[in-house]
Short mmCIF file of C-alpha atoms and ligand atoms in Angstrom, two decimals:
data_model
loop_
_atom_site.label_atom_id
_atom_site.label_comp_id
_atom_site.label_asym_id
_atom_site.label_seq_id
_atom_site.Cartn_x
_atom_site.Cartn_y
_atom_site.Cartn_z
CA UNK A 6 21.73 23.53 -15.34
CA UNK A 7 18.31 24.36 -16.72
CA UNK A 8 16.45 25.78 -13.79
CA UNK A 9 12.93 26.06 -15.21
CA UNK A 10 12.61 22.28 -15.62
CA UNK A 11 13.89 21.57 -12.14
CA UNK A 12 11.51 24.19 -10.77
CA UNK A 13 8.55 22.71 -12.66
CA UNK A 14 9.48 19.29 -11.37
CA UNK A 15 9.61 20.57 -7.80
CA UNK A 16 6.18 22.20 -8.20
CA UNK A 17 4.75 18.96 -9.57
CA UNK A 18 6.22 17.05 -6.65
CA UNK A 19 4.70 19.56 -4.28
CA UNK A 20 1.25 18.99 -5.81
CA UNK A 21 1.68 15.23 -5.36
CA UNK A 22 2.85 15.77 -1.80
CA UNK A 23 -0.24 17.82 -0.95
CA UNK A 24 -2.66 15.17 -2.20
CA UNK A 25 -0.77 12.41 -0.40
CA UNK A 26 -0.82 14.30 2.87
CA UNK A 27 -4.55 14.82 2.53
CA UNK A 28 -5.03 11.09 1.84
CA UNK A 29 -2.62 10.02 4.55
CA UNK A 30 -0.41 8.39 1.92
CA UNK A 31 3.37 8.48 1.82
CA UNK A 32 4.44 10.80 -1.06
CA UNK A 33 7.61 8.74 -1.33
CA UNK A 34 5.44 5.88 -2.58
CA UNK A 35 4.37 7.76 -5.71
CA UNK A 36 6.92 7.35 -8.47
CA UNK A 37 7.18 10.33 -10.80
CA UNK A 38 8.26 9.47 -14.33
CA UNK A 39 9.28 12.62 -16.18
CA UNK A 40 8.14 12.11 -19.77
CA UNK A 41 11.01 13.55 -21.77
CA UNK A 42 9.69 12.63 -25.24
CA UNK A 43 9.52 16.23 -26.43
CA UNK A 44 12.91 17.39 -25.17
CA UNK A 45 16.57 16.74 -25.84
CA UNK A 46 19.37 15.18 -23.88
CA UNK A 47 20.32 18.52 -22.27
CA UNK A 48 16.94 18.86 -20.62
CA UNK A 49 17.12 15.32 -19.24
CA UNK A 50 20.62 15.98 -17.98
CA UNK A 51 19.49 19.11 -16.17
CA UNK A 52 16.99 17.08 -14.17
CA UNK A 53 19.54 14.38 -13.41
CA UNK A 54 21.73 17.12 -11.97
CA UNK A 55 18.77 18.20 -9.88
CA UNK A 56 18.50 14.65 -8.51
CA UNK A 57 15.75 13.15 -10.67
CA UNK A 58 16.38 9.79 -12.31
CA UNK A 59 13.18 8.36 -13.83
CA UNK A 60 12.35 9.32 -17.41
CA UNK A 61 9.75 8.08 -19.87
CA UNK A 62 10.06 7.79 -23.63
CA UNK A 63 7.48 6.62 -26.13
CA UNK A 64 9.51 6.27 -29.32
CA UNK A 65 12.27 3.78 -29.99
CA UNK A 66 14.69 6.20 -31.62
CA UNK A 67 14.57 8.77 -28.81
CA UNK A 68 14.56 6.04 -26.19
CA UNK A 69 17.77 4.57 -27.62
CA UNK A 70 19.37 7.96 -28.10
CA UNK A 71 18.81 9.04 -24.51
CA UNK A 72 19.56 5.62 -23.07
CA UNK A 73 22.85 5.50 -24.95
CA UNK A 74 23.83 8.96 -23.72
CA UNK A 75 22.53 8.77 -20.14
CA UNK A 76 21.67 5.15 -19.39
CA UNK A 77 24.39 4.90 -16.76
CA UNK A 78 23.06 7.90 -14.88
CA UNK A 79 19.28 7.56 -15.15
CA UNK A 80 16.45 5.05 -15.51
CA UNK A 81 14.46 5.05 -18.72
CA UNK A 82 10.91 3.75 -18.88
CA UNK A 83 9.33 2.75 -22.16
CA UNK A 84 5.75 4.06 -22.16
CA UNK A 85 4.74 4.05 -25.83
CA UNK A 86 3.26 1.50 -28.15
CA UNK A 87 5.80 -1.25 -28.72
CA UNK A 88 5.99 -3.31 -31.90
CA UNK A 89 7.28 -6.85 -31.60
CA UNK A 90 10.13 -6.16 -34.01
CA UNK A 91 11.41 -3.39 -31.69
CA UNK A 92 11.35 -5.49 -28.54
CA UNK A 93 15.06 -6.22 -28.84
CA UNK A 94 15.83 -2.48 -28.54
CA UNK A 95 13.93 -2.10 -25.29
CA UNK A 96 14.39 -5.33 -23.32
CA UNK A 97 17.33 -5.04 -20.95
CA UNK A 98 17.45 -1.26 -21.39
CA UNK A 99 14.09 -0.10 -20.03
CA UNK A 100 13.79 -0.24 -16.25
CA UNK A 101 10.06 -0.79 -16.81
CA UNK A 102 7.99 -1.31 -19.97
CA UNK A 103 4.57 0.23 -19.26
CA UNK A 104 2.78 -0.71 -22.44
CA UNK A 105 2.50 -4.48 -22.86
CA UNK A 106 -0.93 -5.01 -24.33
CA UNK A 107 -1.01 -8.34 -26.15
CA UNK A 108 -0.03 -11.98 -25.69
CA UNK A 109 2.06 -11.72 -28.82
CA UNK A 110 4.08 -8.79 -27.47
CA UNK A 111 4.48 -10.51 -24.11
CA UNK A 112 5.80 -13.65 -25.84
CA UNK A 113 8.35 -11.58 -27.78
CA UNK A 114 9.54 -9.90 -24.56
CA UNK A 115 9.82 -13.26 -22.78
CA UNK A 116 11.91 -14.63 -25.62
CA UNK A 117 14.22 -11.61 -25.80
CA UNK A 118 14.69 -11.44 -22.02
CA UNK A 119 15.64 -15.11 -21.91
CA UNK A 120 18.03 -14.63 -24.82
CA UNK A 121 19.72 -11.69 -23.08
CA UNK A 122 19.55 -13.43 -19.70
CA UNK A 123 17.89 -10.49 -18.00
CA UNK A 124 14.78 -10.14 -15.89
CA UNK A 125 12.52 -7.58 -17.52
CA UNK A 126 9.95 -5.71 -15.45
CA UNK A 127 6.74 -4.84 -17.26
CA UNK A 128 3.27 -3.39 -16.74
CA UNK A 129 0.22 -4.52 -18.66
CA UNK A 130 -1.58 -1.72 -20.45
CA UNK A 131 -5.32 -1.88 -19.93
CA UNK A 132 -7.88 -0.27 -22.15
CA UNK A 133 -10.40 0.94 -19.60
CA UNK A 134 -12.17 3.81 -21.30
CA UNK A 135 -12.74 2.15 -24.65
CA UNK A 136 -11.70 5.45 -26.23
CA UNK A 137 -8.01 4.71 -26.46
CA UNK A 138 -9.04 1.49 -28.14
CA UNK A 139 -6.08 1.48 -30.49
CA UNK A 140 -3.89 0.20 -27.65
CA UNK A 141 -4.49 -1.57 -24.39
CA UNK A 142 -5.90 -4.96 -23.53
CA UNK A 143 -9.28 -5.83 -22.08
CA UNK A 144 -9.72 -7.62 -18.77
CA UNK A 145 -9.83 -11.06 -20.39
CA UNK A 146 -6.56 -10.61 -22.24
CA UNK A 147 -4.91 -9.08 -19.17
CA UNK A 148 -5.73 -12.25 -17.23
CA UNK A 149 -4.49 -14.41 -20.10
CA UNK A 150 -1.18 -12.53 -20.15
CA UNK A 151 -0.74 -13.02 -16.42
CA UNK A 152 -1.41 -16.74 -16.81
CA UNK A 153 0.94 -16.96 -19.76
CA UNK A 154 3.70 -15.51 -17.60
CA UNK A 155 3.19 -17.56 -14.44
CA UNK A 156 6.00 -20.01 -15.24
CA UNK A 157 8.30 -17.45 -16.82
CA UNK A 158 11.19 -16.27 -14.70
CA UNK A 159 12.60 -13.74 -17.17
CA UNK A 160 9.63 -11.36 -17.11
CA UNK A 161 8.01 -9.90 -13.99
CA UNK A 162 4.57 -8.33 -14.25
CA UNK A 163 4.70 -5.50 -11.71
CA UNK A 164 1.31 -3.88 -12.31
CA UNK A 165 -1.04 -2.17 -14.72
CA UNK A 166 -0.97 1.00 -16.79
CA UNK A 167 -3.75 2.93 -18.43
CA UNK A 168 -4.23 6.13 -20.36
CA UNK A 169 -7.40 8.08 -19.81
CA UNK A 170 -8.81 10.10 -22.68
CA UNK A 171 -8.18 13.83 -22.49
CA UNK A 172 -10.89 15.90 -20.84
CA UNK A 173 -10.70 19.56 -20.02
CA UNK A 174 -12.32 18.65 -16.73
CA UNK A 175 -10.52 15.51 -15.54
CA UNK A 176 -13.28 14.79 -13.01
CA UNK A 177 -15.09 13.26 -15.97
CA UNK A 178 -12.50 10.51 -16.22
CA UNK A 179 -12.12 9.71 -12.53
CA UNK A 180 -14.04 6.50 -13.19
CA UNK A 181 -11.28 5.29 -15.53
CA UNK A 182 -8.77 5.40 -12.68
CA UNK A 183 -11.22 3.80 -10.28
CA UNK A 184 -11.76 0.93 -12.69
CA UNK A 185 -8.04 0.35 -13.19
CA UNK A 186 -7.54 0.30 -9.42
CA UNK A 187 -10.44 -2.15 -9.03
CA UNK A 188 -8.93 -4.44 -11.66
CA UNK A 189 -5.54 -4.26 -9.97
CA UNK A 190 -6.95 -5.21 -6.57
CA UNK A 191 -9.04 -7.96 -8.13
CA UNK A 192 -5.94 -9.49 -9.71
CA UNK A 193 -3.93 -9.07 -6.51
CA UNK A 194 -6.54 -11.13 -4.69
CA UNK A 195 -6.25 -13.99 -7.14
CA UNK A 196 -3.62 -16.67 -6.57
CA UNK A 197 -1.43 -15.98 -9.60
CA UNK A 198 2.25 -16.78 -9.57
CA UNK A 199 4.92 -14.33 -10.68
CA UNK A 200 2.90 -11.13 -10.59
CA UNK A 201 3.11 -8.54 -7.87
CA UNK A 202 0.62 -5.91 -9.03
CA UNK A 203 2.20 -3.22 -6.89
CA UNK A 204 2.19 -0.49 -9.55
CA UNK A 205 -0.76 1.43 -10.92
CA UNK A 206 0.73 3.63 -13.64
CA UNK A 207 -1.92 6.25 -14.30
CA UNK A 208 -2.09 10.02 -14.42
CA UNK A 209 -0.54 12.57 -16.77
CA UNK A 210 -0.14 16.35 -16.57
CA UNK A 211 -3.84 17.07 -16.89
CA UNK A 212 -5.20 14.41 -14.58
CA UNK A 213 -2.50 13.13 -12.20
CA UNK A 214 -4.06 14.63 -9.09
CA UNK A 215 -7.27 12.69 -9.64
CA UNK A 216 -5.31 9.56 -10.57
CA UNK A 217 -3.33 9.75 -7.31
CA UNK A 218 -6.56 10.24 -5.37
CA UNK A 219 -7.77 7.01 -6.95
CA UNK A 220 -4.67 5.04 -6.00
CA UNK A 221 -2.06 5.74 -8.67
CA UNK A 222 1.51 5.23 -7.50
CA UNK A 223 3.24 5.89 -10.84
CA UNK A 224 2.50 9.14 -12.64
CA UNK A 225 3.85 9.91 -16.11
CA UNK A 226 4.22 13.65 -16.48
CA UNK A 227 5.49 15.48 -19.54
CA UNK A 228 4.12 18.92 -20.36
CA UNK A 229 3.82 20.14 -16.75
CA UNK A 230 7.58 19.70 -16.44
CA UNK A 231 8.91 20.30 -19.93
CA UNK A 232 6.02 22.55 -21.04
C1 PLP B 311 3.12 11.84 -23.53
C2 PLP B 311 2.71 10.81 -22.59
C3 PLP B 311 2.53 11.12 -21.23
C4 PLP B 311 2.70 12.52 -20.66
O1 PLP B 311 1.69 13.36 -21.10
P1 PLP B 311 1.61 14.89 -20.58
O2 PLP B 311 0.20 15.24 -20.83
O3 PLP B 311 2.58 15.65 -21.39
O4 PLP B 311 1.94 14.89 -19.14
C5 PLP B 311 2.18 10.08 -20.38
N1 PLP B 311 2.01 8.82 -20.82
C6 PLP B 311 2.16 8.49 -22.12
C7 PLP B 311 1.95 7.08 -22.53
C8 PLP B 311 2.52 9.47 -23.04
O5 PLP B 311 2.67 9.14 -24.33
#
């Protein structure tokens, strides 16, 4: 068992716990996704042995490799940019796809899920800051995706994801998390079918404390654990 990773994980959990206690939130309601994209199967296994089961991958090859080796023992999230021709590799394997950012990609996931006869849980990736403009959908397209999925029983939209740009002082990007949370609540208050909007996936090693303060309940943490 690789103790440093388990110890880092425990310290990260402790930091989440502290914020939650201060905010009167239940720490058990914040899902920690350990982003294992930089490490091998051994490292993932060491955390499974320590009782952690949620891992995030952003590349198809590594996702498939780790899912094939450990998919029975752990849950793998797909958090990276997804091309439509790779959808077949991820649907039915990922417990949650965090990065759905276009109608075209959504349509491909719907098709593949129906074909495989699975229900695929997804998050819609929002481009809030305008700086990560390569990926992520704007508000209008987010609403269009939700509408396009209202009659679709093979895909469930469980919430939103965003990536804030890196800042040495993460206070400068607090507004990004506030805006994602506002959008989430706005959508929740609209009478859409087939969308629950219970997950706000935001916060990484450098900014997760601020993200949790602003309502995040899914944090994706890599370097603080696997350093
Ligand atoms: C790498 C990555 C993370 C984790 O970043 P760290 O700064 O290492 O915590 C989170 N989300 C996505 C989409 C990533 O690609």
